[in-house]
Amino acid sequence: MIHPNTSDKIAKIWLWLSALSIILVLLSILGYVFIMGAGSLSVSFILDMPTNNWREGGILPAIIGSLLVVIIALSFATPIGVGAAIYLTEFTKEGRLTKTVRIAADSLNAIPSIVFGLFGLAFFVFYLKDYTGGPSLLSAGLTLGFMILPTIIRTSDVAMRTVSFSEKMESYGLGATKLQTIKNIVLPEAFPGIITGIILGMGRAIGETAPIIFMVSLNPVIPKTIFGSGNTLTTQLYYLAMEGISMDVAFGTALTLITIILILNYSARKMNNYFSRNLRR
Amino acid sequence: MDKENKIEVRNLNLWYGDKQALKNNSIKIRKNHVTAIIGPSGCGKSTFIRCLNRMNDLVEGVKITGEVSINNKNIYDKDVDVVSLRRRVGMVFQKPNPFPMTIFDNVAYGPRIHGIKDKKKLQEIVEKSLKDTTLWNEVSDRLDKSALDLSGGQMQRLCIARTIAVKPDVLLFDEPCSALDPVATGKIEDLIQELKKEYTIVIVTHNMQQAARVSDYTGYFLLGELIEFGKTKQLFENPKEKSTEDYITGRFG
Ligand SMILES: Nc1ncnc2c1ncn2[C@@H]1O[C@H](COP(=O)(O)OP(=O)(O)OP(=O)(O)O)[C@@H](O)[C@H]1O
Ligand SMILES: [Mg+2]
């Protein structure tokens, strides 16, 4: 028999080691990308066009491509996701339907992203080709939108369900309609949670390669329209490394991407704190 | 005499699913008087007053039969606009629930959703409502601060102010003092005396002394049935039913 005190100590050391290893892994990945990428990172790297077949110059088209794709994904997924969550929490009785939708959303979240890519290829690139322009930034953005939809639905759903029933009753008691209650009570209080969900989705959309690999083309021009082709930071990174074009530029791109995602995560935290405090004080 | 009745309830039944919570109740509530509803926990007091402004519509699986007439109009008729009904029949809940907004925005909430945008008008309404609830002196210098920092008694008066800001003509109170100390309770009771000049008031209470102090009429409920109803003085001093007497003398159970 091990003495309880001893097992306590062992557990403590084990937990401490696990925590330490997470931080070490994180730091070494970040550190490695930073060391390898910092050399190519500069203002002109971000603002210039690529030259000499991506070996020199900047990555501006990919940055713009990433931004456009994320904006499209969010403009698609936010209204639908928040709308679905409002419907789930405010317009249906808790029951089989709401349970099914929640399970469906959770299952969608667990589907590998490449499967979303295949769906996007079949649906947006081939089937809706006349509207999306085939393998275009629009198709890529919509595919990512589908991918992050469950995240936005579920975070909004959770945020709205925490709004207290009695506050809603008070609002109805004062003669408010359902929509007025949603607009004045439910949405403002759920806002921090909804924003967190949107930013999480945004981070995921900007960081995914697999679902849009079918829809981009490495083209060193700034996209003129969302119905045309373009590439993103992730897909460019994939090609640069895969085809052995330039590891330096690949790491520079990776560093840019990681920086953007870290900034997004940080601002998600800040915004959540800011809005929660404003609301509760 | 009928003219003086603000609310007339006829054969009101209510079921939560299969469970009957109100059984064939009829009651007449006088205009500009205070009517108290008493009875043991779970007898249906809250359920009953929630029928008077159709708050039970918001509860899943509720079925209601019978008639509730306010100003001689059955509020369960198909053509009744529930939203404007709730505006005329205001409700103050057992637990004060200010919205997470400023004191001003809390009181202005009702008028705003009913379309009043004019700043000056809103200010007038807020000031009058807070004065009527004796809260003005305590909060006039911090109207732009969160209502969640108020004390329990202040919150309850704020919720009353918020309710009267929409200018109802009936006020329903569901145990408004259950979370308050004697001083705060005294203030609310004085307030109710003041308010009955303008409003018809129905108050649910667990406190016999309170019912005796504030009300003109009292109804005693037991297991969803109205056992006895009458002038407060008469009901407390000379109850007709044995079970009423047991309850008000504390021999119940
Ligand atoms: N939403 C609901 N669903 C099902 N049953 C309910 C619901 N609300 C109340 N009931 C039941 O109806 C009966 C009356 O409840 P009600 O809340 O009206 O009692 P009350 O007299 O206000 O009690 P208290 O003094 O404890 O507040 C109780 O048996 C209660 O369990
Ligand atoms: Mg009750």
mmCIF file of N, CA and C in Angstrom, chain A residues 203-265:
data_model
loop_
_atom_site.group_PDB
_atom_site.id
_atom_site.type_symbol
_atom_site.label_atom_id
_atom_site.label_comp_id
_atom_site.label_asym_id
_atom_site.label_seq_id
_atom_site.Cartn_x
_atom_site.Cartn_y
_atom_site.Cartn_z
ATOM 1 N N GLY A 203 -10.855 32.568 -35.793
ATOM 2 C CA GLY A 203 -9.526 31.982 -35.652
ATOM 3 C C GLY A 203 -9.442 30.645 -36.367
ATOM 4 N N ARG A 204 -10.523 29.875 -36.251
ATOM 5 C CA ARG A 204 -10.504 28.568 -36.887
ATOM 6 C C ARG A 204 -10.534 28.731 -38.402
ATOM 7 N N ALA A 205 -11.360 29.668 -38.893
ATOM 8 C CA ALA A 205 -11.474 29.866 -40.335
ATOM 9 C C ALA A 205 -10.152 30.318 -40.932
ATOM 10 N N ILE A 206 -9.478 31.215 -40.240
ATOM 11 C CA ILE A 206 -8.247 31.750 -40.818
ATOM 12 C C ILE A 206 -7.128 30.719 -40.756
ATOM 13 N N GLY A 207 -7.226 29.749 -39.844
ATOM 14 C CA GLY A 207 -6.140 28.799 -39.678
ATOM 15 C C GLY A 207 -6.294 27.503 -40.464
ATOM 16 N N GLU A 208 -7.456 27.288 -41.096
ATOM 17 C CA GLU A 208 -7.683 26.018 -41.779
ATOM 18 C C GLU A 208 -7.168 26.023 -43.219
ATOM 19 N N THR A 209 -6.557 24.944 -43.613
ATOM 20 C CA THR A 209 -6.093 24.791 -44.991
ATOM 21 C C THR A 209 -6.959 23.786 -45.737
ATOM 22 N N ALA A 210 -7.190 22.651 -45.074
ATOM 23 C CA ALA A 210 -7.777 21.506 -45.745
ATOM 24 C C ALA A 210 -9.062 21.814 -46.509
ATOM 25 N N PRO A 211 -10.030 22.497 -45.886
ATOM 26 C CA PRO A 211 -11.305 22.623 -46.591
ATOM 27 C C PRO A 211 -11.223 23.489 -47.843
ATOM 28 N N ILE A 212 -10.211 24.332 -47.938
ATOM 29 C CA ILE A 212 -10.217 25.234 -49.095
ATOM 30 C C ILE A 212 -9.099 24.920 -50.083
ATOM 31 N N ILE A 213 -8.421 23.785 -49.826
ATOM 32 C CA ILE A 213 -7.296 23.430 -50.689
ATOM 33 C C ILE A 213 -7.776 23.207 -52.132
ATOM 34 N N PHE A 214 -9.060 22.792 -52.276
ATOM 35 C CA PHE A 214 -9.599 22.547 -53.616
ATOM 36 C C PHE A 214 -9.958 23.839 -54.353
ATOM 37 N N MET A 215 -9.952 24.936 -53.646
ATOM 38 C CA MET A 215 -10.580 26.132 -54.231
ATOM 39 C C MET A 215 -9.630 27.279 -54.480
ATOM 40 N N VAL A 216 -8.357 27.086 -54.152
ATOM 41 C CA VAL A 216 -7.438 28.204 -54.321
ATOM 42 C C VAL A 216 -6.433 27.868 -55.411
ATOM 43 N N SER A 217 -5.826 28.921 -55.886
ATOM 44 C CA SER A 217 -4.743 28.685 -56.828
ATOM 45 C C SER A 217 -3.650 29.676 -56.496
ATOM 46 N N LEU A 218 -2.439 29.242 -56.635
ATOM 47 C CA LEU A 218 -1.315 30.099 -56.278
ATOM 48 C C LEU A 218 -1.104 31.083 -57.406
ATOM 49 N N ASN A 219 -1.534 32.289 -57.176
ATOM 50 C CA ASN A 219 -1.555 33.261 -58.257
ATOM 51 C C ASN A 219 -1.038 34.573 -57.685
ATOM 52 N N PRO A 220 0.087 35.059 -58.143
ATOM 53 C CA PRO A 220 0.713 36.208 -57.469
ATOM 54 C C PRO A 220 0.073 37.544 -57.810
ATOM 55 N N VAL A 221 -1.244 37.601 -57.810
ATOM 56 C CA VAL A 221 -1.895 38.897 -58.021
ATOM 57 C C VAL A 221 -2.901 39.126 -56.909
ATOM 58 N N ILE A 222 -3.214 40.397 -56.688
ATOM 59 C CA ILE A 222 -4.223 40.714 -55.683
ATOM 60 C C ILE A 222 -5.598 40.397 -56.261
ATOM 61 N N PRO A 223 -6.413 39.623 -55.531
ATOM 62 C CA PRO A 223 -7.720 39.253 -56.086
ATOM 63 C C PRO A 223 -8.569 40.496 -56.362
ATOM 64 N N LYS A 224 -9.184 40.518 -57.541
ATOM 65 C CA LYS A 224 -9.994 41.695 -57.891
ATOM 66 C C LYS A 224 -11.439 41.499 -57.477
ATOM 67 N N THR A 225 -11.880 40.253 -57.475
ATOM 68 C CA THR A 225 -13.268 39.978 -57.110
ATOM 69 C C THR A 225 -13.339 38.677 -56.330
ATOM 70 N N ILE A 226 -14.360 38.563 -55.477
ATOM 71 C CA ILE A 226 -14.491 37.340 -54.692
ATOM 72 C C ILE A 226 -14.990 36.184 -55.553
ATOM 73 N N PHE A 227 -15.395 36.489 -56.794
ATOM 74 C CA PHE A 227 -15.839 35.406 -57.673
ATOM 75 C C PHE A 227 -14.662 34.791 -58.426
ATOM 76 N N GLY A 228 -13.481 35.382 -58.230
ATOM 77 C CA GLY A 228 -12.306 34.855 -58.916
ATOM 78 C C GLY A 228 -11.430 34.077 -57.952
ATOM 79 N N SER A 229 -10.332 33.569 -58.470
ATOM 80 C CA SER A 229 -9.476 32.738 -57.638
ATOM 81 C C SER A 229 -8.550 33.606 -56.794
ATOM 82 N N GLY A 230 -7.929 32.984 -55.830
ATOM 83 C CA GLY A 230 -6.984 33.673 -54.960
ATOM 84 C C GLY A 230 -6.389 32.639 -54.041
ATOM 85 N N ASN A 231 -5.516 33.061 -53.142
ATOM 86 C CA ASN A 231 -5.034 32.096 -52.154
ATOM 87 C C ASN A 231 -4.983 32.754 -50.783
ATOM 88 N N THR A 232 -4.763 31.929 -49.781
ATOM 89 C CA THR A 232 -4.746 32.438 -48.410
ATOM 90 C C THR A 232 -3.397 32.106 -47.780
ATOM 91 N N LEU A 233 -3.183 32.612 -46.591
ATOM 92 C CA LEU A 233 -1.916 32.352 -45.892
ATOM 93 C C LEU A 233 -1.679 30.852 -45.724
ATOM 94 N N THR A 234 -2.724 30.150 -45.327
ATOM 95 C CA THR A 234 -2.535 28.719 -45.045
ATOM 96 C C THR A 234 -2.248 27.932 -46.322
ATOM 97 N N THR A 235 -3.030 28.211 -47.364
ATOM 98 C CA THR A 235 -2.821 27.437 -48.586
ATOM 99 C C THR A 235 -1.473 27.785 -49.216
ATOM 100 N N GLN A 236 -1.097 29.050 -49.139
ATOM 101 C CA GLN A 236 0.212 29.439 -49.686
ATOM 102 C C GLN A 236 1.334 28.718 -48.928
ATOM 103 N N LEU A 237 1.154 28.676 -47.599
ATOM 104 C CA LEU A 237 2.141 27.995 -46.763
ATOM 105 C C LEU A 237 2.296 26.536 -47.212
ATOM 106 N N TYR A 238 1.154 25.923 -47.444
ATOM 107 C CA TYR A 238 1.144 24.523 -47.856
ATOM 108 C C TYR A 238 1.921 24.341 -49.158
ATOM 109 N N TYR A 239 1.644 25.198 -50.149
ATOM 110 C CA TYR A 239 2.307 25.041 -51.441
ATOM 111 C C TYR A 239 3.798 25.339 -51.353
ATOM 112 N N LEU A 240 4.126 26.415 -50.623
ATOM 113 C CA LEU A 240 5.540 26.796 -50.524
ATOM 114 C C LEU A 240 6.367 25.658 -49.928
ATOM 115 N N ALA A 241 5.802 25.005 -48.900
ATOM 116 C CA ALA A 241 6.548 23.946 -48.247
ATOM 117 C C ALA A 241 6.515 22.658 -49.070
ATOM 118 N N MET A 242 5.317 22.313 -49.566
ATOM 119 C CA MET A 242 5.114 21.077 -50.329
ATOM 120 C C MET A 242 5.997 21.017 -51.566
ATOM 121 N N GLU A 243 6.013 22.106 -52.321
ATOM 122 C CA GLU A 243 6.734 22.113 -53.579
ATOM 123 C C GLU A 243 8.176 22.547 -53.371
ATOM 124 N N GLY A 244 8.573 22.728 -52.138
ATOM 125 C CA GLY A 244 9.941 23.115 -51.837
ATOM 126 C C GLY A 244 10.344 24.431 -52.478
ATOM 127 N N ILE A 245 9.406 25.364 -52.562
ATOM 128 C CA ILE A 245 9.718 26.627 -53.237
ATOM 129 C C ILE A 245 10.642 27.481 -52.387
ATOM 130 N N SER A 246 10.212 27.766 -51.146
ATOM 131 C CA SER A 246 11.101 28.540 -50.282
ATOM 132 C C SER A 246 10.708 28.332 -48.833
ATOM 133 N N MET A 247 11.553 27.684 -48.070
ATOM 134 C CA MET A 247 11.249 27.461 -46.665
ATOM 135 C C MET A 247 11.264 28.772 -45.885
ATOM 136 N N ASP A 248 12.129 29.698 -46.286
ATOM 137 C CA ASP A 248 12.191 30.983 -45.586
ATOM 138 C C ASP A 248 10.852 31.704 -45.670
ATOM 139 N N VAL A 249 10.331 31.815 -46.890
ATOM 140 C CA VAL A 249 9.047 32.499 -47.058
ATOM 141 C C VAL A 249 7.943 31.716 -46.343
ATOM 142 N N ALA A 250 8.038 30.382 -46.391
ATOM 143 C CA ALA A 250 7.025 29.566 -45.704
ATOM 144 C C ALA A 250 7.007 29.888 -44.213
ATOM 145 N N PHE A 251 8.177 29.955 -43.596
ATOM 146 C CA PHE A 251 8.195 30.259 -42.165
ATOM 147 C C PHE A 251 7.772 31.696 -41.892
ATOM 148 N N GLY A 252 8.114 32.607 -42.772
ATOM 149 C CA GLY A 252 7.646 33.996 -42.629
ATOM 150 C C GLY A 252 6.117 34.038 -42.659
ATOM 151 N N THR A 253 5.547 33.263 -43.601
ATOM 152 C CA THR A 253 4.086 33.202 -43.695
ATOM 153 C C THR A 253 3.494 32.602 -42.422
ATOM 154 N N ALA A 254 4.113 31.527 -41.948
ATOM 155 C CA ALA A 254 3.622 30.882 -40.730
ATOM 156 C C ALA A 254 3.645 31.850 -39.556
ATOM 157 N N LEU A 255 4.714 32.606 -39.449
ATOM 158 C CA LEU A 255 4.823 33.551 -38.340
ATOM 159 C C LEU A 255 3.731 34.626 -38.436
ATOM 160 N N THR A 256 3.517 35.117 -39.661
ATOM 161 C CA THR A 256 2.442 36.100 -39.856
ATOM 162 C C THR A 256 1.103 35.520 -39.405
ATOM 163 N N LEU A 257 0.839 34.287 -39.830
ATOM 164 C CA LEU A 257 -0.427 33.620 -39.501
ATOM 165 C C LEU A 257 -0.586 33.458 -37.991
ATOM 166 N N ILE A 258 0.467 32.956 -37.357
ATOM 167 C CA ILE A 258 0.396 32.743 -35.909
ATOM 168 C C ILE A 258 0.164 34.063 -35.185
ATOM 169 N N THR A 259 0.849 35.110 -35.650
ATOM 170 C CA THR A 259 0.665 36.419 -35.012
ATOM 171 C C THR A 259 -0.794 36.862 -35.116
ATOM 172 N N ILE A 260 -1.363 36.714 -36.309
ATOM 173 C CA ILE A 260 -2.768 37.127 -36.471
ATOM 174 C C ILE A 260 -3.671 36.337 -35.523
ATOM 175 N N ILE A 261 -3.451 35.021 -35.454
ATOM 176 C CA ILE A 261 -4.314 34.190 -34.600
ATOM 177 C C ILE A 261 -4.137 34.547 -33.121
ATOM 178 N N LEU A 262 -2.885 34.803 -32.718
ATOM 179 C CA LEU A 262 -2.665 35.198 -31.315
ATOM 180 C C LEU A 262 -3.367 36.518 -31.011
ATOM 181 N N ILE A 263 -3.265 37.448 -31.948
ATOM 182 C CA ILE A 263 -3.952 38.740 -31.740
ATOM 183 C C ILE A 263 -5.461 38.519 -31.619
ATOM 184 N N LEU A 264 -6.005 37.651 -32.473
ATOM 185 C CA LEU A 264 -7.449 37.376 -32.415
ATOM 186 C C LEU A 264 -7.842 36.790 -31.058
ATOM 187 N N ASN A 265 -7.071 35.799 -30.607
ATOM 188 C CA ASN A 265 -7.398 35.182 -29.329
ATOM 189 C C ASN A 265 -7.319 36.192 -28.188
#
